[in-house]
PDB file of C-alpha atoms and ligand atoms in Angstrom:
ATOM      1  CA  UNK Q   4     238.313  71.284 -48.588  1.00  0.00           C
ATOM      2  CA  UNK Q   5     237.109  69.648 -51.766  1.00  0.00           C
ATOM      3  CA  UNK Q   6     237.521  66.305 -52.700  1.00  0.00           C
ATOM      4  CA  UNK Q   7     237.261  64.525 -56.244  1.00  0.00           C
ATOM      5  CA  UNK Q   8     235.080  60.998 -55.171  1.00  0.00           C
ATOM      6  CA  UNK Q   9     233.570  58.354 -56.132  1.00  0.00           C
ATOM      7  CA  UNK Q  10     230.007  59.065 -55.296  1.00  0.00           C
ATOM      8  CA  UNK Q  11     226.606  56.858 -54.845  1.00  0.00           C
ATOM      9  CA  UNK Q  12     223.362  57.309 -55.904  1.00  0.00           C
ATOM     10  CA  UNK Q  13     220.916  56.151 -53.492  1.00  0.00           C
ATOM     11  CA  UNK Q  14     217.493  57.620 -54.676  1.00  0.00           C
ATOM     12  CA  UNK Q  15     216.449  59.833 -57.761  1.00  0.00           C
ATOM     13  CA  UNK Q  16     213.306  61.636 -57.928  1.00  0.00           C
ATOM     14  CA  UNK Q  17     211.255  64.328 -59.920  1.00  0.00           C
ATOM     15  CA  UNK Q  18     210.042  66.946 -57.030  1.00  0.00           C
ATOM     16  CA  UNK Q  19     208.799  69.525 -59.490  1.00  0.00           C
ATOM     17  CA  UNK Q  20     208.493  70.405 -63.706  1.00  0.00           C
ATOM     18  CA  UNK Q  21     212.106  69.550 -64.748  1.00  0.00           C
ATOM     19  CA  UNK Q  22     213.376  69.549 -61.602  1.00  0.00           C
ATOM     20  CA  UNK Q  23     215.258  66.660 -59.941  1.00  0.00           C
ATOM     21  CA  UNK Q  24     216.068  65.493 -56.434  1.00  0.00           C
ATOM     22  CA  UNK Q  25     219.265  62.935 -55.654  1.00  0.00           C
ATOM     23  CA  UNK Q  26     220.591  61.707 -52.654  1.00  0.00           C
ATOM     24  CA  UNK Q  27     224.005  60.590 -52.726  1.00  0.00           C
ATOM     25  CA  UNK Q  28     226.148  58.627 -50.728  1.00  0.00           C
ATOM     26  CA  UNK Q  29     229.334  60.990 -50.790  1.00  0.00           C
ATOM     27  CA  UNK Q  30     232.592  58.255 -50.564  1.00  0.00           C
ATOM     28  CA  UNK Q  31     235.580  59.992 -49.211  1.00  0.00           C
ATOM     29  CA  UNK Q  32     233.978  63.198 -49.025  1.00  0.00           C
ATOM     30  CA  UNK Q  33     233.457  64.529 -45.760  1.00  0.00           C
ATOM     31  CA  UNK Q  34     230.160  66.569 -45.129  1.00  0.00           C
ATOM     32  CA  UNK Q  35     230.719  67.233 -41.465  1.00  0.00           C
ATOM     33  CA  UNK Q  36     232.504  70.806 -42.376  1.00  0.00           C
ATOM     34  CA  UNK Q  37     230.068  71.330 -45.583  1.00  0.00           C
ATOM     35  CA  UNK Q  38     228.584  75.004 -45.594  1.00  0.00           C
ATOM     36  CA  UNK Q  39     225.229  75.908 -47.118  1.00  0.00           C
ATOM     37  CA  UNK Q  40     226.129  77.144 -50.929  1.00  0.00           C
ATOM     38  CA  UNK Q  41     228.701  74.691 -51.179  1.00  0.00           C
ATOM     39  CA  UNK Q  42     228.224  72.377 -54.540  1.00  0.00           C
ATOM     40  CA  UNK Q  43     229.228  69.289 -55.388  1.00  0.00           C
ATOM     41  CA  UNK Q  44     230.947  69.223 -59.329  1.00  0.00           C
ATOM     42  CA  UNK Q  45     229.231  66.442 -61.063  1.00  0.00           C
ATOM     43  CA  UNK Q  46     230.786  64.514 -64.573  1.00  0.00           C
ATOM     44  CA  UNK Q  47     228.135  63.481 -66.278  1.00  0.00           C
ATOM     45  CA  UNK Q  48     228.244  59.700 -65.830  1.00  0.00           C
ATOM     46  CA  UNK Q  49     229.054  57.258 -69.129  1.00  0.00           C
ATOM     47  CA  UNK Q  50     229.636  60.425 -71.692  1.00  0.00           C
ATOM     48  CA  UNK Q  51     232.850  60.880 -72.204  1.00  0.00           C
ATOM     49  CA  UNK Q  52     231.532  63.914 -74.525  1.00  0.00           C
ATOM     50  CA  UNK Q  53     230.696  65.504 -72.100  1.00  0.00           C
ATOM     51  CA  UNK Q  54     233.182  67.249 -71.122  1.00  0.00           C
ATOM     52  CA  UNK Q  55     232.127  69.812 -68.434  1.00  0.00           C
ATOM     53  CA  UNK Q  56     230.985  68.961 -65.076  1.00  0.00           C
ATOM     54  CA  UNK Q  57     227.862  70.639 -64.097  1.00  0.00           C
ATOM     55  CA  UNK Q  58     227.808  72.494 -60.818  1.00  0.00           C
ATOM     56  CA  UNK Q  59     224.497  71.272 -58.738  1.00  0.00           C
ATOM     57  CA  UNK Q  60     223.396  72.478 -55.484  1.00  0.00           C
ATOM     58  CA  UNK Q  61     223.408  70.703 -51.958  1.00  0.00           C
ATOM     59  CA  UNK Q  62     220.337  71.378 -50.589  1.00  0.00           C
ATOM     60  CA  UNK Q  63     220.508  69.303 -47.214  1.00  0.00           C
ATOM     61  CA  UNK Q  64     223.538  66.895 -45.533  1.00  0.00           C
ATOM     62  CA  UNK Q  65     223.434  63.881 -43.495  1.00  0.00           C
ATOM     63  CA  UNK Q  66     226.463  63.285 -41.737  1.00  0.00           C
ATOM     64  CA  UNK Q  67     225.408  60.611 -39.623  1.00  0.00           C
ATOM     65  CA  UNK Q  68     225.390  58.598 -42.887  1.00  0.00           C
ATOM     66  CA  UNK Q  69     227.359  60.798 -44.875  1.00  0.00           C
ATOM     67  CA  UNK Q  70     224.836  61.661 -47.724  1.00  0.00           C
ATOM     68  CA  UNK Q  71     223.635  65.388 -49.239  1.00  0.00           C
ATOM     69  CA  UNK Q  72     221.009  65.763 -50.886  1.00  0.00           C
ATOM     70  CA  UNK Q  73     221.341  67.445 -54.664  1.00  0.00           C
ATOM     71  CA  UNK Q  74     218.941  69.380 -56.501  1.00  0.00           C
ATOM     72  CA  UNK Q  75     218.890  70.624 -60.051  1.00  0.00           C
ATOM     73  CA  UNK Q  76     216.960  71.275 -63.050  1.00  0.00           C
ATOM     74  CA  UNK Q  77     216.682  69.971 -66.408  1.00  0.00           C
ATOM     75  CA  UNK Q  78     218.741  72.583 -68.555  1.00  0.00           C
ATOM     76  CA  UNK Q  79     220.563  70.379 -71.363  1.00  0.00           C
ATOM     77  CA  UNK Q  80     221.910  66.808 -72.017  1.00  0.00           C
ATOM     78  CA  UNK Q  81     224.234  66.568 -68.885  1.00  0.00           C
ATOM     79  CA  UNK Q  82     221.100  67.422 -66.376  1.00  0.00           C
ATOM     80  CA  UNK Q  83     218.859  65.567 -68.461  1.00  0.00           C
ATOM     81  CA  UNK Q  84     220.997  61.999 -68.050  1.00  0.00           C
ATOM     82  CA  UNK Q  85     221.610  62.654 -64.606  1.00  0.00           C
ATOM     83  CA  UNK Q  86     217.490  62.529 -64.324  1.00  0.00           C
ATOM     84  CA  UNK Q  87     217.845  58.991 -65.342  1.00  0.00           C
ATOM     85  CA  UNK Q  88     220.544  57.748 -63.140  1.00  0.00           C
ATOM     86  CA  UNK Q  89     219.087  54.820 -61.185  1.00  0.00           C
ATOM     87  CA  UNK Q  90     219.973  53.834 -57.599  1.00  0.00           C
ATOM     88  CA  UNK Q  91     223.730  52.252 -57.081  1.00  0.00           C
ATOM     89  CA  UNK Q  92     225.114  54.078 -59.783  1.00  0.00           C
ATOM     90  CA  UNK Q  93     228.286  55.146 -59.146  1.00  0.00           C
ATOM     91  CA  UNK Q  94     228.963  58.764 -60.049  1.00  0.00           C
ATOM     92  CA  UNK Q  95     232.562  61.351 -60.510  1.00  0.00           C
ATOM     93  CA  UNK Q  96     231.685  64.101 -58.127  1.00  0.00           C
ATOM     94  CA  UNK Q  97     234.358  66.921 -56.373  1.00  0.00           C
ATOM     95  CA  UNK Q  98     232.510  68.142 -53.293  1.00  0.00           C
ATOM     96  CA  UNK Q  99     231.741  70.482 -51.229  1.00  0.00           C
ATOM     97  CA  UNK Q 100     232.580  72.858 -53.530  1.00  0.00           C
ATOM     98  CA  UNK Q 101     233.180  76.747 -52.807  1.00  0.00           C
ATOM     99  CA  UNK Q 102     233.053  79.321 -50.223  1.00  0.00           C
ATOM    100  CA  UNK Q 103     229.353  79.521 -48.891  1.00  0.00           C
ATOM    101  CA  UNK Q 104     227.250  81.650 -46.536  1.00  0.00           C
ATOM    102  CA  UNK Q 105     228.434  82.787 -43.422  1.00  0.00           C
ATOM    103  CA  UNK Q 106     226.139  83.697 -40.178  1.00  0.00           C
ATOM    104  CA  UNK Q 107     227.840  84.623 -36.864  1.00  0.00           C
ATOM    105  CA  UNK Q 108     226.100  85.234 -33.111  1.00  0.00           C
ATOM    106  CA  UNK Q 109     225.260  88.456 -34.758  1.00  0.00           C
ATOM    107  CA  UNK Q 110     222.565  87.765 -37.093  1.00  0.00           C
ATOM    108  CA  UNK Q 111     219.398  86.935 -35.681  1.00  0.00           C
ATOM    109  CA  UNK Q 112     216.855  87.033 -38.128  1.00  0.00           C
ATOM    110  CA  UNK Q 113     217.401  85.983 -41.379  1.00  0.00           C
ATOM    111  CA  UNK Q 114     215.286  86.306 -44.663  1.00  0.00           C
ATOM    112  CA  UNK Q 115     215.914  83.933 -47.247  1.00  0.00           C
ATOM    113  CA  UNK Q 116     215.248  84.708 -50.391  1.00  0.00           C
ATOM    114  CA  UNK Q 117     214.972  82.388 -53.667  1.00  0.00           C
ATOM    115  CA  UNK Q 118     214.168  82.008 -57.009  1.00  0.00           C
ATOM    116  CA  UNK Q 119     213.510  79.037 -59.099  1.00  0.00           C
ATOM    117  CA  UNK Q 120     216.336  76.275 -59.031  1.00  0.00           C
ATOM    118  CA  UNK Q 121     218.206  78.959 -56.484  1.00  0.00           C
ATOM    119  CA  UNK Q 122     215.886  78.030 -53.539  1.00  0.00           C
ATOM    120  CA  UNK Q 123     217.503  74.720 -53.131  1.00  0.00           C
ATOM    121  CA  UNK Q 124     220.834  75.898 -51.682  1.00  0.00           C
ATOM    122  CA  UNK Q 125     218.721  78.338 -49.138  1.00  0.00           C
ATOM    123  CA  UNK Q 126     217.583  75.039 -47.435  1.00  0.00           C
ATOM    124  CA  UNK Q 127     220.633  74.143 -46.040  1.00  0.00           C
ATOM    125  CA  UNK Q 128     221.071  77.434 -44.515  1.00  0.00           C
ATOM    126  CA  UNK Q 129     218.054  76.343 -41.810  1.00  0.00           C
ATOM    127  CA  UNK Q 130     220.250  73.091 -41.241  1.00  0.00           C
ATOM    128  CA  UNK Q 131     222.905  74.332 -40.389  1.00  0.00           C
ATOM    129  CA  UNK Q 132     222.134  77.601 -38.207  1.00  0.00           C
ATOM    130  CA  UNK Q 133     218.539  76.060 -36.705  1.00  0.00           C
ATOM    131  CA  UNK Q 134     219.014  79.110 -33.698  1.00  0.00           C
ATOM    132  CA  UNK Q 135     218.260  81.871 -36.194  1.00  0.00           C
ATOM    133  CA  UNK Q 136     214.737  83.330 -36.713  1.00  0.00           C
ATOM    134  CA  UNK Q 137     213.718  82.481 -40.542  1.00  0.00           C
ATOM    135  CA  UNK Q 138     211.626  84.408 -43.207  1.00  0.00           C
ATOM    136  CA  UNK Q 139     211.347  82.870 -46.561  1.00  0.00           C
ATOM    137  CA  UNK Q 140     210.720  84.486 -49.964  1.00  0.00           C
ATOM    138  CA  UNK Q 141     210.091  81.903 -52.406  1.00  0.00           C
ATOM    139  CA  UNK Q 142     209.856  82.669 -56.072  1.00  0.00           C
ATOM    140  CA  UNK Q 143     208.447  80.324 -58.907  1.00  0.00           C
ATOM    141  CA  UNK Q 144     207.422  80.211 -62.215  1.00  0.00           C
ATOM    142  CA  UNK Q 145     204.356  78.672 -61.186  1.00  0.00           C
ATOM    143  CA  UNK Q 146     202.585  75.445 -58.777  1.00  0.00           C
ATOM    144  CA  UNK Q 147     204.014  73.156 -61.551  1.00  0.00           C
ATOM    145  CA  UNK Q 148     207.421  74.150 -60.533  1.00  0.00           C
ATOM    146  CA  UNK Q 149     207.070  74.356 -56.719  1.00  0.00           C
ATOM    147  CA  UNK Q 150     209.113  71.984 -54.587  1.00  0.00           C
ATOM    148  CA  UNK Q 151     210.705  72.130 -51.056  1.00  0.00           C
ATOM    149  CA  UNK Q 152     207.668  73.771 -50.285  1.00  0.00           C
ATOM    150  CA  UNK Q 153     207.127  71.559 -46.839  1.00  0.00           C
ATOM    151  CA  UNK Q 154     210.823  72.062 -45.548  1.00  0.00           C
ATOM    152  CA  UNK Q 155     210.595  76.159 -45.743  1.00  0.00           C
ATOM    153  CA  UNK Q 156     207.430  75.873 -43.981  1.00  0.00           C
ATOM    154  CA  UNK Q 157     208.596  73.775 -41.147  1.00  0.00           C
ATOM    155  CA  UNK Q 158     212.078  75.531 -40.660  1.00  0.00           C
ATOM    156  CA  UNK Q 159     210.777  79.391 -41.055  1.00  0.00           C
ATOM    157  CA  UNK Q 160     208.677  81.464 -38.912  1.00  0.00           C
ATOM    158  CA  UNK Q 161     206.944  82.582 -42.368  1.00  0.00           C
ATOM    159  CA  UNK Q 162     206.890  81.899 -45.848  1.00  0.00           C
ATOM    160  CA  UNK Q 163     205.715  84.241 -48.543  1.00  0.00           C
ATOM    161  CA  UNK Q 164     205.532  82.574 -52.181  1.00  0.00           C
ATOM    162  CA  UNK Q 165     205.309  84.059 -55.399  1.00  0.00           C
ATOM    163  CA  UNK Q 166     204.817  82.853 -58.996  1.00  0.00           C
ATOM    164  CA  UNK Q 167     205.761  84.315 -62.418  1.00  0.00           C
ATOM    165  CA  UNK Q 168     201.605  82.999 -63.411  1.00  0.00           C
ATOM    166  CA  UNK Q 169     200.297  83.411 -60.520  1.00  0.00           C
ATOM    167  CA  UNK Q 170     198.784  79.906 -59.794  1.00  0.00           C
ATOM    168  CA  UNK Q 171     200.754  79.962 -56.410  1.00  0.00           C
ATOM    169  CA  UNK Q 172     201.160  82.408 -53.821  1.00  0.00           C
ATOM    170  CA  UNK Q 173     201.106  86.186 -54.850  1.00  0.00           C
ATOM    171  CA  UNK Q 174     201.589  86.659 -58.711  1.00  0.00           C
ATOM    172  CA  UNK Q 175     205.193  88.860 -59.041  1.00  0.00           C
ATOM    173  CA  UNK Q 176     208.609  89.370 -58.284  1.00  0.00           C
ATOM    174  CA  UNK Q 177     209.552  87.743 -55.069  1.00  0.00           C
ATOM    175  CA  UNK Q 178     211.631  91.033 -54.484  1.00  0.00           C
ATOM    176  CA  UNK Q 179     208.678  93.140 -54.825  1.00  0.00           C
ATOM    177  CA  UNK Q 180     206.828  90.944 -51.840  1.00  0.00           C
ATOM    178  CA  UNK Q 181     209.795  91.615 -49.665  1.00  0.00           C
ATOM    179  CA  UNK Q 182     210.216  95.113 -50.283  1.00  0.00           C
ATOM    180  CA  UNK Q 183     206.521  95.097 -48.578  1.00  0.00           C
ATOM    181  CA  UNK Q 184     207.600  92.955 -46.074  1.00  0.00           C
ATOM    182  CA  UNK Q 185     210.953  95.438 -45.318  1.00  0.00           C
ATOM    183  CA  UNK Q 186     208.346  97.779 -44.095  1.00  0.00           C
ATOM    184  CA  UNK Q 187     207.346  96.082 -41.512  1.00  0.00           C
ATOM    185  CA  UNK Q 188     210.343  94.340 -40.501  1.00  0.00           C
ATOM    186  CA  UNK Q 189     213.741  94.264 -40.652  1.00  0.00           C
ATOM    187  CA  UNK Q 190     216.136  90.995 -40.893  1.00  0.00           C
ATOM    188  CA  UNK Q 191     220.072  91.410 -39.429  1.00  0.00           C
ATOM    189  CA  UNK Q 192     220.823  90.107 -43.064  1.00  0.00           C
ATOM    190  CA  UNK Q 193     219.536  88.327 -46.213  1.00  0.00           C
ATOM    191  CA  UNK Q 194     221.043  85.598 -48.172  1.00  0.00           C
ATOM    192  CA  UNK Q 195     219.885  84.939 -51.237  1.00  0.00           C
ATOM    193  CA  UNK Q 196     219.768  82.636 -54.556  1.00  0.00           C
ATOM    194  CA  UNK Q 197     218.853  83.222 -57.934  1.00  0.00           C
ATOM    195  CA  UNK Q 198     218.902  84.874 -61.113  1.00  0.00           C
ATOM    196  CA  UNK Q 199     220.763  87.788 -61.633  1.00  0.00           C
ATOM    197  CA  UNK Q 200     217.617  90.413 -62.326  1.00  0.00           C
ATOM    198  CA  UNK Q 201     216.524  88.694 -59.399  1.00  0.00           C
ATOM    199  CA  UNK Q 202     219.654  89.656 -57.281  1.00  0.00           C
ATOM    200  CA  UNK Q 203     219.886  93.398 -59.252  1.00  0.00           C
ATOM    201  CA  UNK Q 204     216.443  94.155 -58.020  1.00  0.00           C
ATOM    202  CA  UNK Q 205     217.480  92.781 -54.461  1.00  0.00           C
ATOM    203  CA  UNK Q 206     220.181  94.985 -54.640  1.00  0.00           C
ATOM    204  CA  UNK Q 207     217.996  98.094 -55.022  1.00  0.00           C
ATOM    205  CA  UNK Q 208     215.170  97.209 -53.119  1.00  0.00           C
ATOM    206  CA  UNK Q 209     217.782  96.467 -50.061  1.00  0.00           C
ATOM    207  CA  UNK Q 210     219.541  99.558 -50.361  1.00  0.00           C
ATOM    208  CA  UNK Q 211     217.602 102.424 -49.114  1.00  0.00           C
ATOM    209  CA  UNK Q 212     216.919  99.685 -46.129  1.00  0.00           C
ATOM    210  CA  UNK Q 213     220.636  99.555 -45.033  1.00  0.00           C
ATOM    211  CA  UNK Q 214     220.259  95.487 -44.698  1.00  0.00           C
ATOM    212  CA  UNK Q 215     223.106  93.626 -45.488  1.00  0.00           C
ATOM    213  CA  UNK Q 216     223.121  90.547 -47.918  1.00  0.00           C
ATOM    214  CA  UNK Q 217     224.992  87.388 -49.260  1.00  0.00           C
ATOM    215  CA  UNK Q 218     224.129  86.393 -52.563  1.00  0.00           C
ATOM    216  CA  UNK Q 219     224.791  82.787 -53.944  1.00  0.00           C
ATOM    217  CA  UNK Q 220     226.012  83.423 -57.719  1.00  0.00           C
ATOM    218  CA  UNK Q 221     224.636  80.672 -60.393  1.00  0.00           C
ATOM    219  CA  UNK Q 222     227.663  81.334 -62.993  1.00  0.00           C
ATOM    220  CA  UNK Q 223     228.311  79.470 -66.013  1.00  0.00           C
ATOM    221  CA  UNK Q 224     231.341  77.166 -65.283  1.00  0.00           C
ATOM    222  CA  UNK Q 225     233.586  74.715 -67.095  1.00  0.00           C
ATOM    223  CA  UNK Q 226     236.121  72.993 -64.815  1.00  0.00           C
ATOM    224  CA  UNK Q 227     234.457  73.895 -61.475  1.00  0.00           C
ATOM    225  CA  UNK Q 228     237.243  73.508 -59.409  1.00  0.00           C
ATOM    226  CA  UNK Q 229     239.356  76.846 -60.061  1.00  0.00           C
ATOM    227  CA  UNK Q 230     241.438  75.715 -63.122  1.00  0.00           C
ATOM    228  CA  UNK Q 231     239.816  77.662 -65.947  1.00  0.00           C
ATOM    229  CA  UNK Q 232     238.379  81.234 -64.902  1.00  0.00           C
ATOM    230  CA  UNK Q 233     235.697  80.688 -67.464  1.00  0.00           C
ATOM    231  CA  UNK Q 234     233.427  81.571 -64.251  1.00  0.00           C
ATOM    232  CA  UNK Q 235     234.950  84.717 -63.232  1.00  0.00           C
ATOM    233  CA  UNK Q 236     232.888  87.977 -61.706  1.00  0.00           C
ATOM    234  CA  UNK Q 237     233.906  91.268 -60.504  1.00  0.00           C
ATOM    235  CA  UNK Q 238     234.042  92.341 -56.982  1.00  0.00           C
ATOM    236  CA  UNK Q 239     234.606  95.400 -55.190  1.00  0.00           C
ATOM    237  CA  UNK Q 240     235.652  95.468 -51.723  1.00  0.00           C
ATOM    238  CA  UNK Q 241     236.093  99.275 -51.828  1.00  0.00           C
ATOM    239  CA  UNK Q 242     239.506  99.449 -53.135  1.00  0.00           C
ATOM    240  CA  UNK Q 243     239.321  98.873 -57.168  1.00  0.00           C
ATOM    241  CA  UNK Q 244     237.761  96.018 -59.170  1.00  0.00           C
ATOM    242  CA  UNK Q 245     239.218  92.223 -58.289  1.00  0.00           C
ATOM    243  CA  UNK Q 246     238.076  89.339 -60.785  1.00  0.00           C
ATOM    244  CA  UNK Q 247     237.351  86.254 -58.839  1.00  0.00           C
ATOM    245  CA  UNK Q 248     236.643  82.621 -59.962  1.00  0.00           C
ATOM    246  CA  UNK Q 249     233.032  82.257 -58.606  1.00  0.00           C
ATOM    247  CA  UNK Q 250     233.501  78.556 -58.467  1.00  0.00           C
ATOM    248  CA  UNK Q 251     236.466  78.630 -55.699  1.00  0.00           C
ATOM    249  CA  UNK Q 252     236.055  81.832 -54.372  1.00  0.00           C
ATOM    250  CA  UNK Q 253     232.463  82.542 -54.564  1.00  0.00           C
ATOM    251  CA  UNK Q 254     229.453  81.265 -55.159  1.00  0.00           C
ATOM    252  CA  UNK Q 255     228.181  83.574 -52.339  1.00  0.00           C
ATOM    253  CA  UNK Q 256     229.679  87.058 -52.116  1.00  0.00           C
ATOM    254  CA  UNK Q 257     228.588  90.238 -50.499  1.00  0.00           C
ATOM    255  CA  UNK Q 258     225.621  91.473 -52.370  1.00  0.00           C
ATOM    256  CA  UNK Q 259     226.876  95.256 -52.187  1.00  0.00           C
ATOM    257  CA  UNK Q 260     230.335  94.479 -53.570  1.00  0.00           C
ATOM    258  CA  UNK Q 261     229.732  91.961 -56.354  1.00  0.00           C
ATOM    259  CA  UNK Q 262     229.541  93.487 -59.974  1.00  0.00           C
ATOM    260  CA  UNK Q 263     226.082  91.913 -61.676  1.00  0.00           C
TER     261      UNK Q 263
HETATM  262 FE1  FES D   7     236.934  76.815 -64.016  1.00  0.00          FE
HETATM  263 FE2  FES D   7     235.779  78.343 -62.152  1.00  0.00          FE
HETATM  264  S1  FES D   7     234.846  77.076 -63.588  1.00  0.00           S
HETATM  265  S2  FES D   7     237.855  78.254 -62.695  1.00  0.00           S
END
């Protein structure tokens, strides 16, 4: 369950072009329980302004000393003042946030598959189920932008990177390297993080494959917590159309039932 804390920032670092790495010390929060897609709800600290929270991605937990590590990119004034916070700042945050991913004995191999600022949450996934087999697909725009890099490479059997430019890995879609991959293997399930073309042409390139998915939705949200449906999405578990608030109830929903 989600807490609203007072939250610590312990370190602060650029990992990649505009995009930012925090650890936190997380208060009252408890992390033991915290499942990979979770987020933590961040008010922008000394800007009353600014109204909205912004909804940042836990990439990794440490409960022995009850931190998580955040990552996010530059994308306005909120994101850009959080780059700046300095160490022992004392930040608003509600966290863990969400329903996230869900493995059981079942799966057994897993690809991961990410694009830009939605590889971060795909981290915690290797944390927290260490047993499974790992493939990543890693999409970004380019080196400049290429971070957790190491951590994929030391938690997955194989990691296949693409860029938009093609000064890293192969130059594409990353959905286009694992429809090659598909061919040769086949995961128990994918999860996945990103934009939604990204998760459309997942969708398609799954399909004829039979695989089954969970997809991590990066919605626009206001309150973040469930008290203003500004984030809502359609889902279809077979029996009609159901709007759900993708901050409480999502971010990760079955990729074949979610309306993108
Ligand atoms: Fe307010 Fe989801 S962002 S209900």
């Amino acid at each position: 369950m989600f807490k609203k804390v007072v939250a610590t920032v312990k370190e602060n670092s650029k990992i990649a072009a505009g995009i930012y790495k925090m650890i936190i010390a997380c208060g009252d929060a408890d992390i033991r329980h915290f499942v990979p897609g979770q987020f933590a709800d961040i008010a922008v600290p000394g800007h009353a302004e600014l109204l909205l929270r912004r909804p940042i991605s836990i990439s990794a937990v440490n409960p022995d000393n009850n931190t998580a590590a955040l990552i996010y990119q530059i994308q306005g004034k909120g994101t850009d003042i959080f780059s700046r916070l300095t160490p022992q700042t004392k930040i608003d945050a509600i966290m863990p946030v969400g329903r996230g991913f869900y493995l059981t004995a079942r799966e057994k191999t897993v690809f991961l598959v990410g694009g830009g600022v939605g590889i971060a949450p795909l981290l915690s996934v290797t944390q927290k189920w260490p047993s499974k087999t790992y493939e990543a697909f890693l999409g970004y725009k380019g080196r400049d932008y290429a971070y957790c890099l190491d951590d994929f490479e030391n938690a997955c059997g194989k990691v296949i990177v693409t860029s938009d430019d093609g000064t890293l890995g192969e130059k594409g879609f990353v959905t286009d390297a694992l429809g090659r991959r598909l061919i040769e293997a086949k995961p128990d399930i994918v999860l996945a993080c990103g934009p939604v073309p990204m998760l459309r042409a997942l969708k398609d390139i799954l399909s004829p494959f039979g695989v089954p998915a969970q997809v991590s939705m990066e919605q626009r949200m206001c309150c973040g917590f469930g008290a203003c449906a500004t984030c809502v999405c359609g889902v279809d578990h077979g029996e009609g159309l159901e709007y759900k608030k993708v901050c409480i109830e999502g971010p990760v929903f079955d990729l074949f039932e979610v309306v993108l």
